[in-house]
Every structure is written in structure tokens, then in C-alpha cells.
């Protein structure tokens, strides 16, 4: 068994769609980034790459590369899983936490799990998603961004 950790944060801005866990969420702001800025999916990719000893998302999918401009991060996740499979690894489970003051994310967990599981070709029950606010504290509490953490176990 091997474990890996992933963390990501993106700035919330007007004029961008909000996509978390591959799911478009209705909100007046979205996350800024080179890809679709899906903070949860990025944290998952980094946790998986970390567990496999394969570096990080920035190395495999650099934001200086035009082919990743506005790309769905689910595509990056599928590619990440392909890299793991290539090394003979299998995903055991993922546990992720979103840090967001708003919008309310709880109602969206099942659909996020389904989309992520499809991208990874694993069981949705092996992906746990949860969220917390930061009680109004710091940049996340002020609604300037959304962050995500993930721990992955592989074998
Ligand atoms: Mg990111």
C-alpha cells in the first residue's frame, strides 16, 4: 500500500464557470486557471501522482502548454490514472476535503463522485468528498478562493 497527498487552491473570479469534481455548479463566480481550474480534481491528481511516486500535476500537465488551455480536468485525471495503471498501481480509495465559504457544496457530492469515478474507472463508493468553510477566516473565508485537499491510497 502507498499513500499520497494533494492540495490545490484557485482564485474565485467573475466571468468564469465554477467546475468542481467535474461538475458545473451554478454560482456568480468561477475558479481562475489555465485549465478549467477544477480545484478538487487537481488535488486528486496530485494525491494519486504522489502516491505513485510520479511527481505532480504541474510536471505532467504544465500550465504553459497551450494544449491544456481550458481543458476539462477530468481528462487530466483519466490520464493520471493511465499513468498509474502503466506502473501497475490500482486505486484503493480517495478522501477529499473542499474548503469553501460559498456556494454550498454538500448537495453536489453524489454527482461529483459519479463524474470522478467515471473518469477514474473506479467505484464511486471509493471516493469520499466532504467540505468545510473556514468560518470567515482568511482568503477562503473572504470568498477569494476555493481550496481542496485529498489523500489517496493505492496498491
Ligand atoms: Mg490547480
mmCIF file with all atom_site columns, C-alpha atoms and ligand atoms in Angstrom:
data_model
loop_
_atom_site.group_PDB
_atom_site.id
_atom_site.type_symbol
_atom_site.label_atom_id
_atom_site.label_alt_id
_atom_site.label_comp_id
_atom_site.label_asym_id
_atom_site.label_entity_id
_atom_site.label_seq_id
_atom_site.pdbx_PDB_ins_code
_atom_site.Cartn_x
_atom_site.Cartn_y
_atom_site.Cartn_z
_atom_site.occupancy
_atom_site.B_iso_or_equiv
_atom_site.pdbx_formal_charge
_atom_site.auth_seq_id
_atom_site.auth_comp_id
_atom_site.auth_asym_id
_atom_site.auth_atom_id
_atom_site.pdbx_PDB_model_num
ATOM   1   C  CA  . UNK A 1 1   ? 0.000   0.000  0.000   1.00 0.00 ? 1   UNK A CA  1
ATOM   2   C  CA  . UNK A 1 2   ? 1.148   3.533  -0.750  1.00 0.00 ? 2   UNK A CA  1
ATOM   3   C  CA  . UNK A 1 3   ? -0.419  6.882  0.123   1.00 0.00 ? 3   UNK A CA  1
ATOM   4   C  CA  . UNK A 1 4   ? -0.198  10.339 -1.386  1.00 0.00 ? 4   UNK A CA  1
ATOM   5   C  CA  . UNK A 1 5   ? -1.434  13.804 -0.514  1.00 0.00 ? 5   UNK A CA  1
ATOM   6   C  CA  . UNK A 1 6   ? -2.700  16.544 -2.802  1.00 0.00 ? 6   UNK A CA  1
ATOM   7   C  CA  . UNK A 1 7   ? -3.546  20.178 -2.171  1.00 0.00 ? 7   UNK A CA  1
ATOM   8   C  CA  . UNK A 1 8   ? -4.711  22.916 -4.520  1.00 0.00 ? 8   UNK A CA  1
ATOM   9   C  CA  . UNK A 1 9   ? -6.222  26.374 -4.382  1.00 0.00 ? 9   UNK A CA  1
ATOM   10  C  CA  . UNK A 1 10  ? -7.662  28.610 -7.105  1.00 0.00 ? 10  UNK A CA  1
ATOM   11  C  CA  . UNK A 1 11  ? -8.874  32.189 -7.075  1.00 0.00 ? 11  UNK A CA  1
ATOM   12  C  CA  . UNK A 1 12  ? -12.636 32.866 -7.433  1.00 0.00 ? 12  UNK A CA  1
ATOM   13  C  CA  . UNK A 1 13  ? -13.407 35.475 -10.089 1.00 0.00 ? 13  UNK A CA  1
ATOM   14  C  CA  . UNK A 1 14  ? -16.380 36.824 -12.021 1.00 0.00 ? 14  UNK A CA  1
ATOM   15  C  CA  . UNK A 1 15  ? -16.884 35.607 -15.576 1.00 0.00 ? 15  UNK A CA  1
ATOM   16  C  CA  . UNK A 1 16  ? -15.672 32.034 -15.141 1.00 0.00 ? 16  UNK A CA  1
ATOM   17  C  CA  . UNK A 1 17  ? -17.756 28.875 -14.791 1.00 0.00 ? 17  UNK A CA  1
ATOM   18  C  CA  . UNK A 1 18  ? -17.441 27.102 -11.440 1.00 0.00 ? 18  UNK A CA  1
ATOM   19  C  CA  . UNK A 1 19  ? -16.439 23.482 -12.003 1.00 0.00 ? 19  UNK A CA  1
ATOM   20  C  CA  . UNK A 1 20  ? -15.676 21.240 -9.044  1.00 0.00 ? 20  UNK A CA  1
ATOM   21  C  CA  . UNK A 1 21  ? -15.208 17.498 -9.253  1.00 0.00 ? 21  UNK A CA  1
ATOM   22  C  CA  . UNK A 1 22  ? -16.041 17.726 -12.955 1.00 0.00 ? 22  UNK A CA  1
ATOM   23  C  CA  . UNK A 1 23  ? -19.439 19.228 -12.147 1.00 0.00 ? 23  UNK A CA  1
ATOM   24  C  CA  . UNK A 1 24  ? -20.529 22.692 -13.331 1.00 0.00 ? 24  UNK A CA  1
ATOM   25  C  CA  . UNK A 1 25  ? -22.114 24.458 -10.347 1.00 0.00 ? 25  UNK A CA  1
ATOM   26  C  CA  . UNK A 1 26  ? -24.370 27.495 -10.624 1.00 0.00 ? 26  UNK A CA  1
ATOM   27  C  CA  . UNK A 1 27  ? -22.652 30.432 -8.899  1.00 0.00 ? 27  UNK A CA  1
ATOM   28  C  CA  . UNK A 1 28  ? -21.853 34.046 -9.745  1.00 0.00 ? 28  UNK A CA  1
ATOM   29  C  CA  . UNK A 1 29  ? -18.101 33.345 -9.795  1.00 0.00 ? 29  UNK A CA  1
ATOM   30  C  CA  . UNK A 1 30  ? -15.795 30.617 -11.036 1.00 0.00 ? 30  UNK A CA  1
ATOM   31  C  CA  . UNK A 1 31  ? -12.250 29.469 -10.474 1.00 0.00 ? 31  UNK A CA  1
ATOM   32  C  CA  . UNK A 1 32  ? -9.431  31.087 -12.398 1.00 0.00 ? 32  UNK A CA  1
ATOM   33  C  CA  . UNK A 1 33  ? -6.824  28.896 -14.061 1.00 0.00 ? 33  UNK A CA  1
ATOM   34  C  CA  . UNK A 1 34  ? -5.241  27.713 -17.293 1.00 0.00 ? 34  UNK A CA  1
ATOM   35  C  CA  . UNK A 1 35  ? -7.419  24.595 -17.428 1.00 0.00 ? 35  UNK A CA  1
ATOM   36  C  CA  . UNK A 1 36  ? -10.986 24.590 -16.126 1.00 0.00 ? 36  UNK A CA  1
ATOM   37  C  CA  . UNK A 1 37  ? -9.368  25.210 -12.704 1.00 0.00 ? 37  UNK A CA  1
ATOM   38  C  CA  . UNK A 1 38  ? -11.198 22.277 -11.107 1.00 0.00 ? 38  UNK A CA  1
ATOM   39  C  CA  . UNK A 1 39  ? -9.531  22.515 -7.726  1.00 0.00 ? 39  UNK A CA  1
ATOM   40  C  CA  . UNK A 1 40  ? -10.849 19.191 -6.406  1.00 0.00 ? 40  UNK A CA  1
ATOM   41  C  CA  . UNK A 1 41  ? -9.798  17.209 -9.449  1.00 0.00 ? 41  UNK A CA  1
ATOM   42  C  CA  . UNK A 1 42  ? -6.350  18.813 -9.324  1.00 0.00 ? 42  UNK A CA  1
ATOM   43  C  CA  . UNK A 1 43  ? -5.917  17.823 -5.664  1.00 0.00 ? 43  UNK A CA  1
ATOM   44  C  CA  . UNK A 1 44  ? -6.955  14.266 -6.543  1.00 0.00 ? 44  UNK A CA  1
ATOM   45  C  CA  . UNK A 1 45  ? -4.457  14.117 -9.426  1.00 0.00 ? 45  UNK A CA  1
ATOM   46  C  CA  . UNK A 1 46  ? -1.660  15.293 -7.135  1.00 0.00 ? 46  UNK A CA  1
ATOM   47  C  CA  . UNK A 1 47  ? -2.586  12.774 -4.429  1.00 0.00 ? 47  UNK A CA  1
ATOM   48  C  CA  . UNK A 1 48  ? -2.552  9.942  -6.968  1.00 0.00 ? 48  UNK A CA  1
ATOM   49  C  CA  . UNK A 1 49  ? 0.706   11.056 -8.580  1.00 0.00 ? 49  UNK A CA  1
ATOM   50  C  CA  . UNK A 1 50  ? 2.225   11.468 -5.135  1.00 0.00 ? 50  UNK A CA  1
ATOM   51  C  CA  . UNK A 1 51  ? 1.172   8.000  -4.052  1.00 0.00 ? 51  UNK A CA  1
ATOM   52  C  CA  . UNK A 1 52  ? 2.682   6.519  -7.199  1.00 0.00 ? 52  UNK A CA  1
ATOM   53  C  CA  . UNK A 1 53  ? 5.921   8.490  -6.865  1.00 0.00 ? 53  UNK A CA  1
ATOM   54  C  CA  . UNK A 1 54  ? 5.196   10.185 -10.171 1.00 0.00 ? 54  UNK A CA  1
ATOM   55  C  CA  . UNK A 1 55  ? 5.782   13.820 -9.232  1.00 0.00 ? 55  UNK A CA  1
ATOM   56  C  CA  . UNK A 1 56  ? 2.977   16.334 -9.585  1.00 0.00 ? 56  UNK A CA  1
ATOM   57  C  CA  . UNK A 1 57  ? 0.295   17.673 -11.886 1.00 0.00 ? 57  UNK A CA  1
ATOM   58  C  CA  . UNK A 1 58  ? 2.375   20.685 -12.932 1.00 0.00 ? 58  UNK A CA  1
ATOM   59  C  CA  . UNK A 1 59  ? 5.108   18.408 -14.263 1.00 0.00 ? 59  UNK A CA  1
ATOM   60  C  CA  . UNK A 1 60  ? 2.773   16.200 -16.272 1.00 0.00 ? 60  UNK A CA  1
ATOM   61  C  CA  . UNK A 1 61  ? 0.338   18.888 -17.458 1.00 0.00 ? 61  UNK A CA  1
ATOM   62  C  CA  . UNK A 1 62  ? 2.208   22.240 -17.386 1.00 0.00 ? 62  UNK A CA  1
ATOM   63  C  CA  . UNK A 1 63  ? 0.043   25.369 -17.476 1.00 0.00 ? 63  UNK A CA  1
ATOM   64  C  CA  . UNK A 1 64  ? 2.494   26.814 -20.009 1.00 0.00 ? 64  UNK A CA  1
ATOM   65  C  CA  . UNK A 1 65  ? 1.314   24.202 -22.527 1.00 0.00 ? 65  UNK A CA  1
ATOM   66  C  CA  . UNK A 1 66  ? -1.463  25.512 -24.828 1.00 0.00 ? 66  UNK A CA  1
ATOM   67  C  CA  . UNK A 1 67  ? -2.951  22.007 -25.213 1.00 0.00 ? 67  UNK A CA  1
ATOM   68  C  CA  . UNK A 1 68  ? -4.179  22.228 -21.599 1.00 0.00 ? 68  UNK A CA  1
ATOM   69  C  CA  . UNK A 1 69  ? -5.877  25.633 -22.013 1.00 0.00 ? 69  UNK A CA  1
ATOM   70  C  CA  . UNK A 1 70  ? -9.467  25.337 -20.714 1.00 0.00 ? 70  UNK A CA  1
ATOM   71  C  CA  . UNK A 1 71  ? -9.175  21.542 -20.780 1.00 0.00 ? 71  UNK A CA  1
ATOM   72  C  CA  . UNK A 1 72  ? -11.555 19.542 -18.599 1.00 0.00 ? 72  UNK A CA  1
ATOM   73  C  CA  . UNK A 1 73  ? -9.558  18.431 -15.594 1.00 0.00 ? 73  UNK A CA  1
ATOM   74  C  CA  . UNK A 1 74  ? -11.388 15.107 -15.770 1.00 0.00 ? 74  UNK A CA  1
ATOM   75  C  CA  . UNK A 1 75  ? -9.299  14.452 -18.884 1.00 0.00 ? 75  UNK A CA  1
ATOM   76  C  CA  . UNK A 1 76  ? -6.164  15.115 -16.833 1.00 0.00 ? 76  UNK A CA  1
ATOM   77  C  CA  . UNK A 1 77  ? -7.485  12.775 -14.150 1.00 0.00 ? 77  UNK A CA  1
ATOM   78  C  CA  . UNK A 1 78  ? -8.089  9.991  -16.668 1.00 0.00 ? 78  UNK A CA  1
ATOM   79  C  CA  . UNK A 1 79  ? -4.567  10.476 -17.987 1.00 0.00 ? 79  UNK A CA  1
ATOM   80  C  CA  . UNK A 1 80  ? -3.214  10.431 -14.414 1.00 0.00 ? 80  UNK A CA  1
ATOM   81  C  CA  . UNK A 1 81  ? -4.956  7.102  -13.806 1.00 0.00 ? 81  UNK A CA  1
ATOM   82  C  CA  . UNK A 1 82  ? -3.480  5.763  -17.047 1.00 0.00 ? 82  UNK A CA  1
ATOM   83  C  CA  . UNK A 1 83  ? -0.002  6.650  -15.745 1.00 0.00 ? 83  UNK A CA  1
ATOM   84  C  CA  . UNK A 1 84  ? -0.738  4.776  -12.508 1.00 0.00 ? 84  UNK A CA  1
ATOM   85  C  CA  . UNK A 1 85  ? -2.078  1.729  -14.343 1.00 0.00 ? 85  UNK A CA  1
ATOM   86  C  CA  . UNK A 1 86  ? 1.035   1.762  -16.523 1.00 0.00 ? 86  UNK A CA  1
ATOM   87  C  CA  . UNK A 1 87  ? 3.146   1.448  -13.347 1.00 0.00 ? 87  UNK A CA  1
ATOM   88  C  CA  . UNK A 1 88  ? 0.971   -1.417 -12.117 1.00 0.00 ? 88  UNK A CA  1
ATOM   89  C  CA  . UNK A 1 89  ? -0.909  0.522  -9.440  1.00 0.00 ? 89  UNK A CA  1
ATOM   90  C  CA  . UNK A 1 90  ? -4.592  0.258  -8.540  1.00 0.00 ? 90  UNK A CA  1
ATOM   91  C  CA  . UNK A 1 91  ? -6.560  2.923  -6.643  1.00 0.00 ? 91  UNK A CA  1
ATOM   92  C  CA  . UNK A 1 92  ? -7.826  1.715  -3.269  1.00 0.00 ? 92  UNK A CA  1
ATOM   93  C  CA  . UNK A 1 93  ? -9.663  4.836  -2.111  1.00 0.00 ? 93  UNK A CA  1
ATOM   94  C  CA  . UNK A 1 94  ? -9.626  8.632  -2.060  1.00 0.00 ? 94  UNK A CA  1
ATOM   95  C  CA  . UNK A 1 95  ? -10.663 11.008 0.690   1.00 0.00 ? 95  UNK A CA  1
ATOM   96  C  CA  . UNK A 1 96  ? -11.000 14.684 -0.179  1.00 0.00 ? 96  UNK A CA  1
ATOM   97  C  CA  . UNK A 1 97  ? -11.952 17.864 1.644   1.00 0.00 ? 97  UNK A CA  1
ATOM   98  C  CA  . UNK A 1 98  ? -13.059 21.060 -0.061  1.00 0.00 ? 98  UNK A CA  1
ATOM   99  C  CA  . UNK A 1 99  ? -12.516 24.388 1.690   1.00 0.00 ? 99  UNK A CA  1
ATOM   100 C  CA  . UNK A 1 100 ? -15.075 26.923 0.525   1.00 0.00 ? 100 UNK A CA  1
ATOM   101 C  CA  . UNK A 1 101 ? -17.099 29.661 2.169   1.00 0.00 ? 101 UNK A CA  1
ATOM   102 C  CA  . UNK A 1 102 ? -19.698 29.513 -0.642  1.00 0.00 ? 102 UNK A CA  1
ATOM   103 C  CA  . UNK A 1 103 ? -21.524 28.113 -2.511  1.00 0.00 ? 103 UNK A CA  1
ATOM   104 C  CA  . UNK A 1 104 ? -22.910 25.233 -0.524  1.00 0.00 ? 104 UNK A CA  1
ATOM   105 C  CA  . UNK A 1 105 ? -21.347 22.078 -1.961  1.00 0.00 ? 105 UNK A CA  1
ATOM   106 C  CA  . UNK A 1 106 ? -22.940 19.280 0.071   1.00 0.00 ? 106 UNK A CA  1
ATOM   107 C  CA  . UNK A 1 107 ? -25.856 18.679 -2.346  1.00 0.00 ? 107 UNK A CA  1
ATOM   108 C  CA  . UNK A 1 108 ? -23.376 18.114 -5.172  1.00 0.00 ? 108 UNK A CA  1
ATOM   109 C  CA  . UNK A 1 109 ? -21.264 15.324 -3.623  1.00 0.00 ? 109 UNK A CA  1
ATOM   110 C  CA  . UNK A 1 110 ? -23.065 12.389 -5.294  1.00 0.00 ? 110 UNK A CA  1
ATOM   111 C  CA  . UNK A 1 111 ? -22.811 13.843 -8.800  1.00 0.00 ? 111 UNK A CA  1
ATOM   112 C  CA  . UNK A 1 112 ? -19.153 14.815 -8.243  1.00 0.00 ? 112 UNK A CA  1
ATOM   113 C  CA  . UNK A 1 113 ? -18.405 11.278 -7.040  1.00 0.00 ? 113 UNK A CA  1
ATOM   114 C  CA  . UNK A 1 114 ? -20.097 9.801  -10.103 1.00 0.00 ? 114 UNK A CA  1
ATOM   115 C  CA  . UNK A 1 115 ? -18.200 12.015 -12.548 1.00 0.00 ? 115 UNK A CA  1
ATOM   116 C  CA  . UNK A 1 116 ? -14.856 11.465 -10.827 1.00 0.00 ? 116 UNK A CA  1
ATOM   117 C  CA  . UNK A 1 117 ? -15.434 7.718  -10.606 1.00 0.00 ? 117 UNK A CA  1
ATOM   118 C  CA  . UNK A 1 118 ? -16.260 7.560  -14.303 1.00 0.00 ? 118 UNK A CA  1
ATOM   119 C  CA  . UNK A 1 119 ? -13.092 9.486  -15.177 1.00 0.00 ? 119 UNK A CA  1
ATOM   120 C  CA  . UNK A 1 120 ? -11.032 7.133  -12.998 1.00 0.00 ? 120 UNK A CA  1
ATOM   121 C  CA  . UNK A 1 121 ? -12.920 3.954  -13.880 1.00 0.00 ? 121 UNK A CA  1
ATOM   122 C  CA  . UNK A 1 122 ? -13.370 3.093  -10.199 1.00 0.00 ? 122 UNK A CA  1
ATOM   123 C  CA  . UNK A 1 123 ? -16.346 2.656  -7.877  1.00 0.00 ? 123 UNK A CA  1
ATOM   124 C  CA  . UNK A 1 124 ? -17.950 5.917  -6.671  1.00 0.00 ? 124 UNK A CA  1
ATOM   125 C  CA  . UNK A 1 125 ? -18.028 4.393  -3.180  1.00 0.00 ? 125 UNK A CA  1
ATOM   126 C  CA  . UNK A 1 126 ? -14.217 4.549  -3.136  1.00 0.00 ? 126 UNK A CA  1
ATOM   127 C  CA  . UNK A 1 127 ? -14.297 8.355  -3.410  1.00 0.00 ? 127 UNK A CA  1
ATOM   128 C  CA  . UNK A 1 128 ? -15.243 10.313 -0.306  1.00 0.00 ? 128 UNK A CA  1
ATOM   129 C  CA  . UNK A 1 129 ? -15.928 14.027 -0.631  1.00 0.00 ? 129 UNK A CA  1
ATOM   130 C  CA  . UNK A 1 130 ? -16.592 16.466 2.159   1.00 0.00 ? 130 UNK A CA  1
ATOM   131 C  CA  . UNK A 1 131 ? -16.383 20.210 2.625   1.00 0.00 ? 131 UNK A CA  1
ATOM   132 C  CA  . UNK A 1 132 ? -15.892 22.818 5.270   1.00 0.00 ? 132 UNK A CA  1
ATOM   133 C  CA  . UNK A 1 133 ? -15.980 26.588 5.467   1.00 0.00 ? 133 UNK A CA  1
ATOM   134 C  CA  . UNK A 1 134 ? -13.148 28.384 7.234   1.00 0.00 ? 134 UNK A CA  1
ATOM   135 C  CA  . UNK A 1 135 ? -15.581 30.289 9.471   1.00 0.00 ? 135 UNK A CA  1
ATOM   136 C  CA  . UNK A 1 136 ? -14.987 33.516 7.572   1.00 0.00 ? 136 UNK A CA  1
ATOM   137 C  CA  . UNK A 1 137 ? -11.256 33.409 8.275   1.00 0.00 ? 137 UNK A CA  1
ATOM   138 C  CA  . UNK A 1 138 ? -8.539  34.093 5.716   1.00 0.00 ? 138 UNK A CA  1
ATOM   139 C  CA  . UNK A 1 139 ? -8.713  34.258 1.933   1.00 0.00 ? 139 UNK A CA  1
ATOM   140 C  CA  . UNK A 1 140 ? -11.089 31.308 1.672   1.00 0.00 ? 140 UNK A CA  1
ATOM   141 C  CA  . UNK A 1 141 ? -13.322 32.731 4.369   1.00 0.00 ? 141 UNK A CA  1
ATOM   142 C  CA  . UNK A 1 142 ? -13.479 36.007 2.479   1.00 0.00 ? 142 UNK A CA  1
ATOM   143 C  CA  . UNK A 1 143 ? -14.576 34.130 -0.647  1.00 0.00 ? 143 UNK A CA  1
ATOM   144 C  CA  . UNK A 1 144 ? -11.433 34.937 -2.621  1.00 0.00 ? 144 UNK A CA  1
ATOM   145 C  CA  . UNK A 1 145 ? -10.768 31.321 -3.480  1.00 0.00 ? 145 UNK A CA  1
ATOM   146 C  CA  . UNK A 1 146 ? -11.604 27.666 -3.023  1.00 0.00 ? 146 UNK A CA  1
ATOM   147 C  CA  . UNK A 1 147 ? -9.102  25.018 -1.921  1.00 0.00 ? 147 UNK A CA  1
ATOM   148 C  CA  . UNK A 1 148 ? -9.110  21.247 -1.870  1.00 0.00 ? 148 UNK A CA  1
ATOM   149 C  CA  . UNK A 1 149 ? -7.107  18.540 -0.128  1.00 0.00 ? 149 UNK A CA  1
ATOM   150 C  CA  . UNK A 1 150 ? -7.003  14.863 -0.974  1.00 0.00 ? 150 UNK A CA  1
ATOM   151 C  CA  . UNK A 1 151 ? -5.382  11.724 0.325   1.00 0.00 ? 151 UNK A CA  1
ATOM   152 C  CA  . UNK A 1 152 ? -5.151  8.723  -1.956  1.00 0.00 ? 152 UNK A CA  1
ATOM   153 C  CA  . UNK A 1 153 ? -4.310  5.117  -1.196  1.00 0.00 ? 153 UNK A CA  1
ATOM   154 C  CA  . UNK A 1 154 ? -3.097  2.851  -3.960  1.00 0.00 ? 154 UNK A CA  1
ATOM   155 C  CA  . UNK A 1 155 ? -1.641  -0.613 -4.159  1.00 0.00 ? 155 UNK A CA  1
HETATM 156 MG MG1 . LIG B 2 .   ? -4.846  23.669 -9.842  1.00 0.00 ? 1   LIG B MG1 1
#
